[in-house]
Structures are given as structure tokens and as C-alpha cells.
Short mmCIF file of C-alpha atoms (C1' of nucleotides) and ligand atoms in Angstrom, two decimals:
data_model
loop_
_atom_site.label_atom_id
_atom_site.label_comp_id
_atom_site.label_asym_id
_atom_site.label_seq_id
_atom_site.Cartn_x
_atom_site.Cartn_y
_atom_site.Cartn_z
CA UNK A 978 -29.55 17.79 49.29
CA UNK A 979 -29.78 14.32 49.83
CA UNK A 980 -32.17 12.32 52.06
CA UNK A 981 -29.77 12.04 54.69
CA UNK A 982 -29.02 15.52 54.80
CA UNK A 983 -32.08 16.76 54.87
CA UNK A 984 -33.19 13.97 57.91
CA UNK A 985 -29.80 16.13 59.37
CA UNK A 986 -31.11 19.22 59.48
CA UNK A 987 -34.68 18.44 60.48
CA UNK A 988 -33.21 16.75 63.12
CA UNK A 989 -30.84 19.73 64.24
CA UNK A 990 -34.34 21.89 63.88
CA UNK A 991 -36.18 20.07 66.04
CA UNK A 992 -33.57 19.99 68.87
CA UNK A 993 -32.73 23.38 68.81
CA UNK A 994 -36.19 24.35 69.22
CA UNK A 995 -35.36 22.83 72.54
CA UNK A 996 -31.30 24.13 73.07
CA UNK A 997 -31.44 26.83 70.73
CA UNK A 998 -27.68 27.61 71.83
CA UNK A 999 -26.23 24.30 70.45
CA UNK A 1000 -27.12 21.04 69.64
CA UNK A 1001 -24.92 18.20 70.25
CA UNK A 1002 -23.57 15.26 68.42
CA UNK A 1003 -25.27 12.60 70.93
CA UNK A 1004 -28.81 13.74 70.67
CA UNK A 1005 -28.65 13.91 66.99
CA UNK A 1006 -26.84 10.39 67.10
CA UNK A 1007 -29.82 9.36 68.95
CA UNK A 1008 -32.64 10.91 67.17
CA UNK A 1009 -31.25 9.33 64.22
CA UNK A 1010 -30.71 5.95 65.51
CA UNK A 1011 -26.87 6.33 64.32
CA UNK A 1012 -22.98 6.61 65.81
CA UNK A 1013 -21.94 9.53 66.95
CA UNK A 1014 -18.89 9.22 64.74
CA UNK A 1015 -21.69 9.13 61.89
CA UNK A 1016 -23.13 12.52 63.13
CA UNK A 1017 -19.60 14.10 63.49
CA UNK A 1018 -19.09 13.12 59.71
CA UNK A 1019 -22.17 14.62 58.43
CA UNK A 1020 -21.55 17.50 60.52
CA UNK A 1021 -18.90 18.37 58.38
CA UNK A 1022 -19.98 18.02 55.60
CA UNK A 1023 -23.80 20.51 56.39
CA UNK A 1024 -20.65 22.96 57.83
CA UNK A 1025 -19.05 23.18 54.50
CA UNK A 1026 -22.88 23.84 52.14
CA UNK A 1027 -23.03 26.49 55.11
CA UNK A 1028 -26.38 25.06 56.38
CA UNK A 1029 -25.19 24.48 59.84
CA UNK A 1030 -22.38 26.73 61.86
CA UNK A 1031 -19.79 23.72 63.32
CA UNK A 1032 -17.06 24.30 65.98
CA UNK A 1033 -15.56 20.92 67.08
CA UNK A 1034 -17.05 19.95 70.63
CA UNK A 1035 -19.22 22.76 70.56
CA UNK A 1036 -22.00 21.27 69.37
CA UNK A 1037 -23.94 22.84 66.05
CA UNK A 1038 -26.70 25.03 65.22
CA UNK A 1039 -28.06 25.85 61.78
CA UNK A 1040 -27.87 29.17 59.26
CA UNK A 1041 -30.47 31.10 57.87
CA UNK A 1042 -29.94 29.02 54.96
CA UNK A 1043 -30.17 25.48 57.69
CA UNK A 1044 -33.56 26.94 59.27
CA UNK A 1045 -35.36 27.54 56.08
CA UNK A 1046 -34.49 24.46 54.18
CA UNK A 1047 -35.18 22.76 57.34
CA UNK A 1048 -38.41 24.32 57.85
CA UNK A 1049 -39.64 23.58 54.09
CA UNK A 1050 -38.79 19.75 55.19
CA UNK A 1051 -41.06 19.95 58.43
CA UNK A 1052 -43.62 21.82 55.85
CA UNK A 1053 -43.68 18.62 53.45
CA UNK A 1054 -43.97 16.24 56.23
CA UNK A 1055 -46.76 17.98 57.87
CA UNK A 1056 -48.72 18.91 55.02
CA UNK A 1057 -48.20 15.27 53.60
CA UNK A 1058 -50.00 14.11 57.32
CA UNK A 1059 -52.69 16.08 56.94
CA UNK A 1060 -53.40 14.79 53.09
CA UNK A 1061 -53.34 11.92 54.55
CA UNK A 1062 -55.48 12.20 57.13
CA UNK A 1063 -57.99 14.30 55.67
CA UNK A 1064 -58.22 13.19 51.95
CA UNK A 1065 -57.04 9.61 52.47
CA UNK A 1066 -58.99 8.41 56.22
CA UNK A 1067 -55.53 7.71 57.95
CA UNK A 1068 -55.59 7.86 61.41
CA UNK A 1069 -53.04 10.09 63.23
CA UNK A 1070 -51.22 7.34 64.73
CA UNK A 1071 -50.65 5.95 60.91
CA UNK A 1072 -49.17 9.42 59.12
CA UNK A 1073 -45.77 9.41 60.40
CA UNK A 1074 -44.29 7.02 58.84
CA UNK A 1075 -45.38 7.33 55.25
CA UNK A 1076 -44.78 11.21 56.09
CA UNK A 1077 -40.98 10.73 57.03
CA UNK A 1078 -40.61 9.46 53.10
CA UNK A 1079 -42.70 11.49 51.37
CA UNK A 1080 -41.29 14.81 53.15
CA UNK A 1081 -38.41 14.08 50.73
CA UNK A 1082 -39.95 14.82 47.00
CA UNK A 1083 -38.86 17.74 46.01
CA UNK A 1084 -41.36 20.00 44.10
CA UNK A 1085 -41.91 23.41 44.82
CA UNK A 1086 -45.31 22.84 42.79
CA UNK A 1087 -46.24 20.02 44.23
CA UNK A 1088 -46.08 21.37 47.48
CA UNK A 1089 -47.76 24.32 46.75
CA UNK A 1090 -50.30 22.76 44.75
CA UNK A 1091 -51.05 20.61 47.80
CA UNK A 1092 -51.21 23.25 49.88
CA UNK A 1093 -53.71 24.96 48.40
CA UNK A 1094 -55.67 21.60 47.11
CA UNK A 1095 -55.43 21.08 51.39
CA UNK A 1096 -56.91 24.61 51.65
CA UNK A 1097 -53.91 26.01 53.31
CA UNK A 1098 -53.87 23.85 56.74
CA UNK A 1099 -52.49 25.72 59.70
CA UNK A 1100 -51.85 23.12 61.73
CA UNK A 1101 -51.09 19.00 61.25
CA UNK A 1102 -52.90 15.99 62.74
CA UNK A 1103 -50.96 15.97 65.73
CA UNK A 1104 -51.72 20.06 66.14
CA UNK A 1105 -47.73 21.04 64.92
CA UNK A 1106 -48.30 24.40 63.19
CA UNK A 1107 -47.10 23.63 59.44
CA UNK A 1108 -44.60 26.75 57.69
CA UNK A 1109 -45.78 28.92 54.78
CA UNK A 1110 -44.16 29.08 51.70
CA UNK A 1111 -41.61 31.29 53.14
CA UNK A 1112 -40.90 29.02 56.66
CA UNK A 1113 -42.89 31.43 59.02
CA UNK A 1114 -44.75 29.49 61.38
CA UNK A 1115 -47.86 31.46 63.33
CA UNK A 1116 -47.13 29.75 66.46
CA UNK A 1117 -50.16 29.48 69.13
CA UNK A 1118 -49.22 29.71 72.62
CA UNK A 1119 -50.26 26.24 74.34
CA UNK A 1120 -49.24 25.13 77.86
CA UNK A 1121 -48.51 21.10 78.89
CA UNK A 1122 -51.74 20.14 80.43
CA UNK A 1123 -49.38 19.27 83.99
CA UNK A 1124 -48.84 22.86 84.14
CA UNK A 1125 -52.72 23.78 84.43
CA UNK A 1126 -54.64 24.76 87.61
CA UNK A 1127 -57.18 22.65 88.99
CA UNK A 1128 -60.37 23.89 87.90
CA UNK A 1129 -59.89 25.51 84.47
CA UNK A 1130 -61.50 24.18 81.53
CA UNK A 1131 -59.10 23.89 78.44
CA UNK A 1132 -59.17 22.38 74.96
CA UNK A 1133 -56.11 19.67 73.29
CA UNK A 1134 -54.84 21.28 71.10
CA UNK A 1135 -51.67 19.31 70.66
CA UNK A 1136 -49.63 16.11 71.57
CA UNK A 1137 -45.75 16.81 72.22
CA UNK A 1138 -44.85 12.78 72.16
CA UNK A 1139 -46.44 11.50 68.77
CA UNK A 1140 -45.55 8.21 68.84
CA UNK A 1141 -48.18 5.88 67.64
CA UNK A 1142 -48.80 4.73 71.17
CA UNK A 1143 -49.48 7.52 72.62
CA UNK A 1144 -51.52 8.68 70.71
CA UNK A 1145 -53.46 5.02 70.57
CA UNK A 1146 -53.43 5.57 74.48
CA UNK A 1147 -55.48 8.85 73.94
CA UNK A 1148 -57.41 7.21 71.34
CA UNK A 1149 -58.93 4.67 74.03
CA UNK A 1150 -59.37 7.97 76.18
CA UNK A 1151 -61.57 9.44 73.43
CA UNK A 1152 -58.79 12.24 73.60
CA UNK A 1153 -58.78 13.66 70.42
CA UNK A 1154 -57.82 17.50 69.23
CA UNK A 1155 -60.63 19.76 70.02
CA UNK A 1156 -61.27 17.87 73.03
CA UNK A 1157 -62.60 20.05 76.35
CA UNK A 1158 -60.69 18.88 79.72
CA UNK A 1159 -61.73 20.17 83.11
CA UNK A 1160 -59.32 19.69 85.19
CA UNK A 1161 -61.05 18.11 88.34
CA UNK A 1162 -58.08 17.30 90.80
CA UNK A 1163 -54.97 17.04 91.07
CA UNK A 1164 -52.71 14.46 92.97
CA UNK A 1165 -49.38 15.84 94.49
CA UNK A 1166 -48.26 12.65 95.36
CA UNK A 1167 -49.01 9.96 92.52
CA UNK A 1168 -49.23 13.14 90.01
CA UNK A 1169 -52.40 11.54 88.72
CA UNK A 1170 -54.99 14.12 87.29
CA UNK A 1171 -58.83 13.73 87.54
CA UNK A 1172 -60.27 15.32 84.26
CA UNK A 1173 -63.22 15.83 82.83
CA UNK A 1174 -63.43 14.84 79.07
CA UNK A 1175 -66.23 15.63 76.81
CA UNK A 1176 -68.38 15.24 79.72
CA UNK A 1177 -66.71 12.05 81.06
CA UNK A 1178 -64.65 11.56 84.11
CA UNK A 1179 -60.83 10.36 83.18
CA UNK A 1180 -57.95 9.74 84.90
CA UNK A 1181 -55.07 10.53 83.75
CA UNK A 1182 -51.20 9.92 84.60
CA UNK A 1183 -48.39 12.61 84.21
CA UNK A 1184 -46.83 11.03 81.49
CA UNK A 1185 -49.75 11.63 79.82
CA UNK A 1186 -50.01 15.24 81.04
CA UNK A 1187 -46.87 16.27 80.49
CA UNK A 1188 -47.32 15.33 76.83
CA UNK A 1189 -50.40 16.56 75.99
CA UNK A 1190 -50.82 20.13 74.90
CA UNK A 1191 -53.73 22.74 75.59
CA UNK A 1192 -54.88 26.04 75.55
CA UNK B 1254 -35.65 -2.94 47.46
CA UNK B 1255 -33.40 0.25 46.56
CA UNK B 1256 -34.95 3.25 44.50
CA UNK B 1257 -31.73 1.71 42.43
CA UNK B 1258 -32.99 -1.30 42.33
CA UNK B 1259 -36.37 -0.69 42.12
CA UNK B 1260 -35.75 1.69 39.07
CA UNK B 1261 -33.82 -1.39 37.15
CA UNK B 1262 -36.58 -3.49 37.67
CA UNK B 1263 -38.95 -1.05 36.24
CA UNK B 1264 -37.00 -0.24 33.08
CA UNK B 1265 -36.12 -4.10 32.45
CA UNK B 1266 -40.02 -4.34 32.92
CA UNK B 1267 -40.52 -1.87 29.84
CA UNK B 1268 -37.63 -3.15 28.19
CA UNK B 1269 -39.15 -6.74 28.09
CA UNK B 1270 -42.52 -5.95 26.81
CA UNK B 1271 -40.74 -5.24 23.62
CA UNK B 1272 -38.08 -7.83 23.60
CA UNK B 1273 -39.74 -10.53 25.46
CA UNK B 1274 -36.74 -13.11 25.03
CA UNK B 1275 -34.14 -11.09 27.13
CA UNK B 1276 -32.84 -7.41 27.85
CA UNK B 1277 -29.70 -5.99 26.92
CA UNK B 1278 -27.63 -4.84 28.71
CA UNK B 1279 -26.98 -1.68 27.07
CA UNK B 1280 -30.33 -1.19 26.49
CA UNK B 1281 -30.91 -0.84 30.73
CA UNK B 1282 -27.66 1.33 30.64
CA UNK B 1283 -29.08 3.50 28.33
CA UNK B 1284 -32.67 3.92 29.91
CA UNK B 1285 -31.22 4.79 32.95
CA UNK B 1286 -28.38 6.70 31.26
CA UNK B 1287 -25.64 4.34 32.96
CA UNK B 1288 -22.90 2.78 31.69
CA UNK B 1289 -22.91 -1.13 30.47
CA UNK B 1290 -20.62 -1.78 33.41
CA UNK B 1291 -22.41 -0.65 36.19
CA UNK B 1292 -25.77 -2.56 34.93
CA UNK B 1293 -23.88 -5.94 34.97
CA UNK B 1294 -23.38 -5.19 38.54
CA UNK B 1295 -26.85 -4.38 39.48
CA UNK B 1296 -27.92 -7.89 37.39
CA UNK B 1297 -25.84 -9.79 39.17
CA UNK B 1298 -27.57 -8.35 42.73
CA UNK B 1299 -30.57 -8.45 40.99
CA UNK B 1300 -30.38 -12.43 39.95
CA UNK B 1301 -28.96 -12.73 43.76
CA UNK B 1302 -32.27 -11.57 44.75
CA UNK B 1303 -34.18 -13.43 42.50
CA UNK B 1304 -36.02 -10.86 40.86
CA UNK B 1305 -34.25 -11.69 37.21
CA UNK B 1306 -32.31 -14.66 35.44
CA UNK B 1307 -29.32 -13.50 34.72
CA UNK B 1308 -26.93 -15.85 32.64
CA UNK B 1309 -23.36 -13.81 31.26
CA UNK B 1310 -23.60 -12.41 28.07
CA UNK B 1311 -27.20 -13.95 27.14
CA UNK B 1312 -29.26 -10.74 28.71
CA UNK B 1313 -32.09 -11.06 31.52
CA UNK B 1314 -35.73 -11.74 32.06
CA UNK B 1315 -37.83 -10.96 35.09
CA UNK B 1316 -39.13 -13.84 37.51
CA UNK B 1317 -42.66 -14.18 38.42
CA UNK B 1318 -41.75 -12.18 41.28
CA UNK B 1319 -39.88 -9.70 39.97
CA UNK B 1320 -42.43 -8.85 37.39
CA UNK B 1321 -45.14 -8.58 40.24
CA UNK B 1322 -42.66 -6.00 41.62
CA UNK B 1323 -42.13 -4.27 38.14
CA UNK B 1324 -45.98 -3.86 38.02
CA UNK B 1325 -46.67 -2.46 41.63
CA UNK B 1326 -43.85 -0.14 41.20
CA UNK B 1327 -45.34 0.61 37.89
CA UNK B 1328 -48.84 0.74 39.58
CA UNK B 1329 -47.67 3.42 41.88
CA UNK B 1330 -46.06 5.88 39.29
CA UNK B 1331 -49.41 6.14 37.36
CA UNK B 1332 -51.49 6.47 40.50
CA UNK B 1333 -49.84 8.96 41.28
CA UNK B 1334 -50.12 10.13 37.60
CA UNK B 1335 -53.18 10.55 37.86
CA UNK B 1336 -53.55 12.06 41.47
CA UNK B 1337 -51.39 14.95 40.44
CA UNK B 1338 -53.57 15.86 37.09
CA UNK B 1339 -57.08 14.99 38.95
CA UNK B 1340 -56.74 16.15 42.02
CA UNK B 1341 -54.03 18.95 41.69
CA UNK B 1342 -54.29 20.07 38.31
CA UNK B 1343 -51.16 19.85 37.00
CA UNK B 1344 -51.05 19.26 33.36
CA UNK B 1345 -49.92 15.76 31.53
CA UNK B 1346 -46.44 17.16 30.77
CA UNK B 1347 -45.84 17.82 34.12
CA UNK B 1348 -46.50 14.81 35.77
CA UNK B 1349 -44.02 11.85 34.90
CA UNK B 1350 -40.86 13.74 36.64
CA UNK B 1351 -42.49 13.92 39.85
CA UNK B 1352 -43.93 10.42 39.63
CA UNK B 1353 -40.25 9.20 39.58
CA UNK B 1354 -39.71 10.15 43.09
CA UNK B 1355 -43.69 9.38 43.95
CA UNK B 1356 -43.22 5.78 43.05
CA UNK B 1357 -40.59 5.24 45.27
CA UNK B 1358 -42.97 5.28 48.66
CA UNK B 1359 -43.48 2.05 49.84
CA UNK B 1360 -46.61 1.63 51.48
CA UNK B 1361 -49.58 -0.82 50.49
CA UNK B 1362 -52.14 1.02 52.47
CA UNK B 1363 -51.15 4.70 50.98
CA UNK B 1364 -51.14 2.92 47.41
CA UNK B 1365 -54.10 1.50 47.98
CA UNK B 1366 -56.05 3.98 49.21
CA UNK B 1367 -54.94 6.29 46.87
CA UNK B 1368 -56.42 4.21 44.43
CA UNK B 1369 -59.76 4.03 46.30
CA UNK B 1370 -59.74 8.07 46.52
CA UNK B 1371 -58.77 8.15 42.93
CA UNK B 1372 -61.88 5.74 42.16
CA UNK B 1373 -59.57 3.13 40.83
CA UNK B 1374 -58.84 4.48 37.36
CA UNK B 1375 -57.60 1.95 34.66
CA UNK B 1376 -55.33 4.48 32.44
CA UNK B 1377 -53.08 7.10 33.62
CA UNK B 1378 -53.15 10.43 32.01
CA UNK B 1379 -50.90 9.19 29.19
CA UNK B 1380 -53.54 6.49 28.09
CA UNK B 1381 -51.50 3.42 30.16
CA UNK B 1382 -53.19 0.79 32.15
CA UNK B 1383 -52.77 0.75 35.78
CA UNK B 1384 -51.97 -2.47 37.32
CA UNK B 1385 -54.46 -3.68 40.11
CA UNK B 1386 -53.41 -4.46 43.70
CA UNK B 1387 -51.87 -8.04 41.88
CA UNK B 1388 -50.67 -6.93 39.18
CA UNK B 1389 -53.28 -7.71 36.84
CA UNK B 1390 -53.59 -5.31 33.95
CA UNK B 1391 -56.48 -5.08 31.79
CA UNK B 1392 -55.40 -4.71 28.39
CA UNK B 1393 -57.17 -2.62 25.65
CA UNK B 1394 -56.52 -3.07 22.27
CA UNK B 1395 -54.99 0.15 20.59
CA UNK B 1396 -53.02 0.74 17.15
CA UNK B 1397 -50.50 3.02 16.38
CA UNK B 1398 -52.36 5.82 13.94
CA UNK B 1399 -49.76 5.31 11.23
CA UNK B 1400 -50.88 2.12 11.18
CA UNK B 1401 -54.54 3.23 10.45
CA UNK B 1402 -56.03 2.60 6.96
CA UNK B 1403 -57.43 6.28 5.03
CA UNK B 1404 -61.08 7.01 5.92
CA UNK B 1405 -61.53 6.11 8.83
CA UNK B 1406 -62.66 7.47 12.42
CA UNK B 1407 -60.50 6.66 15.70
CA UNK B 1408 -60.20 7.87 19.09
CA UNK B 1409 -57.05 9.42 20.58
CA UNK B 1410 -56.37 6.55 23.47
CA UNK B 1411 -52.64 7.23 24.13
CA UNK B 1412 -49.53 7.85 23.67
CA UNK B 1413 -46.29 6.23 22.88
CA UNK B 1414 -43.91 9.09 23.52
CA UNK B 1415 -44.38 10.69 26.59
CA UNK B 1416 -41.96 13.75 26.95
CA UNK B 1417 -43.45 16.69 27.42
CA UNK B 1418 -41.90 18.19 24.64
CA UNK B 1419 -44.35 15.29 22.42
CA UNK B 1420 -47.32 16.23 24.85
CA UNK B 1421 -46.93 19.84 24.51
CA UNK B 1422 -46.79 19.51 20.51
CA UNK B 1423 -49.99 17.38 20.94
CA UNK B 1424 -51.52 20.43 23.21
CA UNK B 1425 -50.79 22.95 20.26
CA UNK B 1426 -52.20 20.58 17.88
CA UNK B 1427 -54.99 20.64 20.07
CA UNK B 1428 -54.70 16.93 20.31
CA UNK B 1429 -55.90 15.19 23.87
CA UNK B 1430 -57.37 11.62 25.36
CA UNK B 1431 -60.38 11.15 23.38
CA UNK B 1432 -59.60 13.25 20.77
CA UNK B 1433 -61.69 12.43 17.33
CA UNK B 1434 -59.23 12.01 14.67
CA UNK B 1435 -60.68 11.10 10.67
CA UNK B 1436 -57.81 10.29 8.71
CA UNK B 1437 -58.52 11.94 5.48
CA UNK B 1438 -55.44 11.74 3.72
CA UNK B 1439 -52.05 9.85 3.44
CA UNK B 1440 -49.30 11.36 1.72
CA UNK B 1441 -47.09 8.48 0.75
CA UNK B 1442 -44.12 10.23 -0.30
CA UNK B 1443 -43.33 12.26 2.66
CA UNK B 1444 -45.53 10.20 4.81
CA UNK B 1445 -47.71 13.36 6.06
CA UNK B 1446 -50.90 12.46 7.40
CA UNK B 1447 -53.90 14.97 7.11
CA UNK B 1448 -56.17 14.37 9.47
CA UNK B 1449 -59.53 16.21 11.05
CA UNK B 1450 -59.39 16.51 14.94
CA UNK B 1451 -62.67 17.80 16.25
CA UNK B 1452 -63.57 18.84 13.10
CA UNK B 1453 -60.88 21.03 12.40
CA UNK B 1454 -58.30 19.70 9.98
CA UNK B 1455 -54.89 19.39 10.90
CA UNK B 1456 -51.50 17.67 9.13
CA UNK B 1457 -49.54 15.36 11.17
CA UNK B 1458 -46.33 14.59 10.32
CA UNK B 1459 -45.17 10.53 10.68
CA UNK B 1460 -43.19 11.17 13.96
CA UNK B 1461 -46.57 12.08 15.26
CA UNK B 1462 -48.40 9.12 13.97
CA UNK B 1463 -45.90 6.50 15.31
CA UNK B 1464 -45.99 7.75 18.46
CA UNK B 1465 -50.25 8.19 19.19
CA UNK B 1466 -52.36 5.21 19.41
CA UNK B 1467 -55.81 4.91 18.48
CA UNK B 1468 -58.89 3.18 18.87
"C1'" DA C 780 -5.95 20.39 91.34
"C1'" DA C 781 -5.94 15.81 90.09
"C1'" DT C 782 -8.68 12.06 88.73
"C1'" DT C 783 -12.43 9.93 86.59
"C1'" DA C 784 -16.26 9.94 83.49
"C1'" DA C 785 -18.68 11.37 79.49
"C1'" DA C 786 -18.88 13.35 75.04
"C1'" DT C 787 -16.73 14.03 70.77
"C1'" DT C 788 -13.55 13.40 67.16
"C1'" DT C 789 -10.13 10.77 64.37
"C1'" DA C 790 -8.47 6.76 61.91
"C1'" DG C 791 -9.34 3.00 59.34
"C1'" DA C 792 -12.72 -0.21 57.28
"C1'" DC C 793 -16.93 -1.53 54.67
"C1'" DA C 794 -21.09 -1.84 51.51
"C1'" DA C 795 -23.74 0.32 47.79
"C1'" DA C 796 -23.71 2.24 43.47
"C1'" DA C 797 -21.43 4.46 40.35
"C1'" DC C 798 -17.15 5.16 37.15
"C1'" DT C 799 -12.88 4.10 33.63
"C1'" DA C 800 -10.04 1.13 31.21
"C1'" DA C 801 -8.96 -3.29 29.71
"C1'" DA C 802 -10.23 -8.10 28.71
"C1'" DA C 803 -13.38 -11.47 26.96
"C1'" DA C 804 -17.34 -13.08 24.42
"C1'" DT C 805 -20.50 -12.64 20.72
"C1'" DA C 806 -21.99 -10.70 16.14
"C1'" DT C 807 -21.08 -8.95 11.78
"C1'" DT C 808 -18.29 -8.30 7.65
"C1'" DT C 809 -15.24 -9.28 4.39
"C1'" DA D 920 -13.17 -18.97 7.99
"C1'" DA D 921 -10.71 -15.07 9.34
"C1'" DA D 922 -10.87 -10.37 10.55
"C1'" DT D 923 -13.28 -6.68 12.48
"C1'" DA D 924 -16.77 -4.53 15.20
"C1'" DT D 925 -19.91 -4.54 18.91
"C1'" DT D 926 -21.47 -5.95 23.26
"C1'" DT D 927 -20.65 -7.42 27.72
"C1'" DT D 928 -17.93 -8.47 31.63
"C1'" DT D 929 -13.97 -7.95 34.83
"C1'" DA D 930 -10.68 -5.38 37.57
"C1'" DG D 931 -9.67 -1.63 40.01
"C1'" DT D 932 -11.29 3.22 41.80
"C1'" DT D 933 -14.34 6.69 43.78
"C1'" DT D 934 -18.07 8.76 46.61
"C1'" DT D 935 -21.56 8.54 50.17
"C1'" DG D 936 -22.89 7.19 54.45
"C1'" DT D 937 -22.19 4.14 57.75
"C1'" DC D 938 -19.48 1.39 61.36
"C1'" DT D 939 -15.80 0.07 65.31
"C1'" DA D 940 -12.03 1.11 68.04
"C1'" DA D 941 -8.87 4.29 69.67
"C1'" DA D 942 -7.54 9.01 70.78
"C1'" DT D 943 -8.76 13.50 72.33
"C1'" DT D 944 -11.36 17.06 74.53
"C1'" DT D 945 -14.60 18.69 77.84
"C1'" DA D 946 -17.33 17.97 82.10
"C1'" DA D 947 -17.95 16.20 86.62
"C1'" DT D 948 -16.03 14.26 90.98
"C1'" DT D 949 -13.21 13.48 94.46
MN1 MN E 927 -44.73 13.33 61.84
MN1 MN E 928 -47.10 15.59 62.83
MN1 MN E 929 -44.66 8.49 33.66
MN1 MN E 930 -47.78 7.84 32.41
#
DNA sequence: AATTAAATTTAGACAAAACTAAAAATATTT
DNA sequence: AAATATTTTTAGTTTTGTCTAAATTTAATT
């Protein structure tokens, strides 16, 4: 598997998460800042080492084989953020980048051995659940904050845009994970959300609360 | 840069230390286990970038600042030397492969604080010095053992060789960094060394002595 | 149902990095 | 010094991954 490849099929794994009955050439395209002659081309190719099922115009989705190599990538790039973050002092708006290249070294050992050195991390700086050895993820269920009541008091336990503004945005909130939000009021017509954070009184816009995850 | 690129400079790097008045051609094709043809091609990108002097047929040298590259890129693969056997216990045979790929990640901040978290080591776990942030290598002076006179007492400080099948040999011999060696006996004919490590004695054959270096 | 729009694929081209085979330059022998 | 051997370079291909422009298929409108 070669780089590209394997930025393929993490790509095709994190958009079928979201169309699990097809993904198509144009979101990949964008996703990977390429053509979507480019994609189509590649698409052949993952079709014929059977990691993705093609049918022209129909979009793509991946094997068995597609979903676990594509999971072990996601597993190096989030257990590669949270070295970073937890052995090295990077902040979470910092590990992406530096993530998206070392994802790609290939070692079963060193990946294990990381794991464990890590002391088998469940989760990643940004609160993505990282695979086992195997690809099985213990997912958590977490809601978008703009789905919660007014009233209850939940924690962030997840951002769902991880761009490094955003999360510099929640940075200056003193948003962090682990952070208790009451949700003090919400307004139907701006969409703007009172909270309560840690004690402090925030508001917050829907963009914000439609990316921010909690439990 | 290229991880092509990048991995000519390195070996022209090596290459030069021993034959400081120019490289050969074949000599880069063989390190990186190319042919002659496709090296001249990468030297004449390689002058275009002025990283070496390249003139036809006369072999090439590294510019100032393509030796400051050689020497972060040769920086990173021993940092990350020495993460692996420090911090995740991997053994000194094991390590070199995986640096390869490791030494490819560009990113002064990760290198750098690696090297903080790593408490700025000077040698790797092969005895080699680690280039600083510019390049600078501190330079210890080390002999080859064969070159050591009978009688006397050294200190296992590297090696020259660095396969694993060498470094695995060394392991059964019982032989590591900061090994003890008295040299009690030359054997001029067949050029077999016997020598006490730790107080146990041991005979070394001449491959062996050419290829550890001593204090 | 016909037309228009959007998405996708094909065809043909290009740059990077490798290769083989042949030509040219340099080194080594005789 | 001439002949031979070795090293290096050139010329012409190949593969991978990308691109643009044109053709085709599917989706959305009228
Ligand atoms: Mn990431
Ligand atoms: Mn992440
Ligand atoms: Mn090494
Ligand atoms: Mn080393």
C-alpha cells in the first residue's frame, strides 16, 4: 500500500461513516484536495487489490479487507496524536498535521509497542475513539451539543470539526474535553446557546454547537 | 525535499565522510541499490537544487546547505534511534529499519521536542553522534579495535557495521555499549583476537575487530 | 417526456523516479 | 601509446499519480 492509497481508503472510511451505502467520487475528490478524474483512477485501481467494491457511477464502499486496513490507518494517526500530546506537550490544535505523516510507518511493533508504552488510550486528543489491534472501536454514544435540552448538565467529550481553528476558538472558551456545560438557554431565532462552563457563563453560536460533542 | 531525494542526500552524506574529494556515482547506486543511470538523474536535480556540485563524470560533493540537510535528516533517524530503544524497548537490531521511514517526518517542532523528551542524547544506540538543531556534531575520538595495540583496556563505544545480523553476533558474544574489552592476545597469522569482555574471555575474529570501535 | 444540470468517466498528457541498452568518457593494462 | 576495461552518461521506456478537456451517465427541472 502506498501513501496515496492508504490516504484513499481513510478517506472512503471516514465518509462512509456518514453514507454508509456509497461514497462518491466528488466528496473523496474534495476531501483530498484532488480531480475527480484523479479519484476515478485510484478507484480502480483499490477495486482491483479488492479493498473497495467499485461499480461505475455508483459510487464505492470498502471490503472487509478496505475497513480493517483502513481502520489500522485511523489507529496510527490517532495513537500518534495522543503521543504527541501526552508525551511530547503538543497542543490538540498542533497533532494533525504531523499525525497525517506519521499514520503512514508501517510497523506492526511499533504500533503496538506504542500502544502499550501510551497505556492503551481509548480515545485521541480530539475524543475520536482509537481501534484495537484488531479494528474494533468501543464506540461511546455522544449527542451534538445543538441537540441538548435546555437545562441538562453535560460533559465535551468530543469535537466533530477538528480543524485547528476550531478548536483555538474553544481554546479561548476554556472549552476543553472533560469540560461540564449547563445548558442555560436557548435562542430559536439567532440559535445562540447560553451555557454554563466550568462555572462561567458562555455564549455560544450553533456552529459551535453543532460541532461540539457531549454526553 | 522527496524521501528520494532526501535519502540521496543522506547516503552522499556518508559516502563523503570517507571520500571527502567527491562521490561516485556507483557508489550512491549501490547504497541505495539503484542503478548508475538513475543516480545521474537524481544529481543532476540535486545540483539544480543546489544541494550538491555536480560536474559530468568528476563525482559530487554536498554544499553548505546540502550538508546542513544531510545532518538534520541524519539527526532525525538517530533520534528516533534512540526513542524506539529508550522509550519502547525495542532492541538495537531492530531499530535502523524503522528509522528509515521515521526520518522522513518533517517537522522542526516534533524533532525538536523529541530531542528535549529524549534529554538530548549525543550517540544513538549504535555509538553515533547526533547532530544538534544546526548541525553541529560533537565528535569523540574512537579507534577501530583491530587497530588497538596487545594489553590494553578499551571501552566498547560503537560500531561500524550496523546490521543486525553484526549486532546480534555482538549480543551472543555478549558484547554491548560500554562493554570492557582487554585485549590479551593477537594472533598474527589468522588475525584472531582474544580478548576478555567483562571478565570473561572471548576470541574475536578480525571481521569483528574492524567493525567495533573503542575507546 | 424532454431538457438542462450535475456528477462521473474516458482520453490524452505530464512530472517524478525508476529501468534497459547503447554511447561516451575516464582508468587501467598491455 | 594503443588496447581494453570500467565508470558514467544519454536516449528512450515504464509506472504511479496527477492534470485538463471532452464525452458519457445520472439526477433534477421544466
Ligand atoms: Mn487527526
Ligand atoms: Mn484526532
Ligand atoms: Mn540507523
Ligand atoms: Mn544508528
Amino acid at each position: 500500500m502506498t501513501i496515496s492509497e492508504e490516504n484513499y481508503l481513510k478517506v472512503i472510511y471516514h465518509l462512509s461513516l456518514v453514507s454508509p451505502k456509497g461514497v462518491n467520487t466528488n466528496a473523496i475528490a474534495g476531501m483530498l484536495d484532488t480531480k475527480a478524474s484523479s479519484v476515478t483512477d485510484m478507484l480502480k485501481k483499490l477495486a482491483e487489490k479488492d479493498v473497495v467494491t467499485y461499480k461505475k457511477y455508483q459510487g464505492v464502499s470498502l471490503t472487509n479487507n478496505g475497513l480493517l486496513q483502513a481502520k489500522k490507518i485511523v489507529r496510527r494517526h490517532r495513537l500518534w496524536e495522543v503521543f504527541l500530546v501526552e508525551k511530547l506537550q503538543f497542543t490538540w490544535d498542533e497533532v494533525h498535521e504531523i499525525a497525517e505523516e506519521l499514520e503512514h510507518i508501517k510497523s506492526e511493533k511499533l504500533i503496538n509497542s506504542l500502544d502499550a508504552y501510551l497505556d492503551f488510550p481509548a480515545f485521541d486528543p480530539h475524543g475520536d475513539p482509537i481501534p484495537n489491534e484488531k479494528g474494533e472501536i468501543k464506540k461511546q454514544e455522544k449527542q451534538l451539543l445543538s441537540e441538548m435540552p435546555t437545562g441538562v448538565v453535560c460533559k465535551c467529550v468530543g469535537v466533530k470539526d477538528s480543524s485547528a481553528d476550531f478548536l483555538q476558538y474553544l481554546d479561548k472558551q476554556k472549552i476543553t474535553l472533560g469540560s461540564e456545560i449547563k445548558i442555560l438557554e436557548k435562542e430559536t431565532f439567532d440559535e445562540l446557546i447560553k451555557v454554563e462552563v466550568d462555572a462561567k457563563e458562555v455564549i455560544l453560536s450553533n456552529k459551535i454547537a453543532v460541532n461540539l460533542y457531549v454526553q
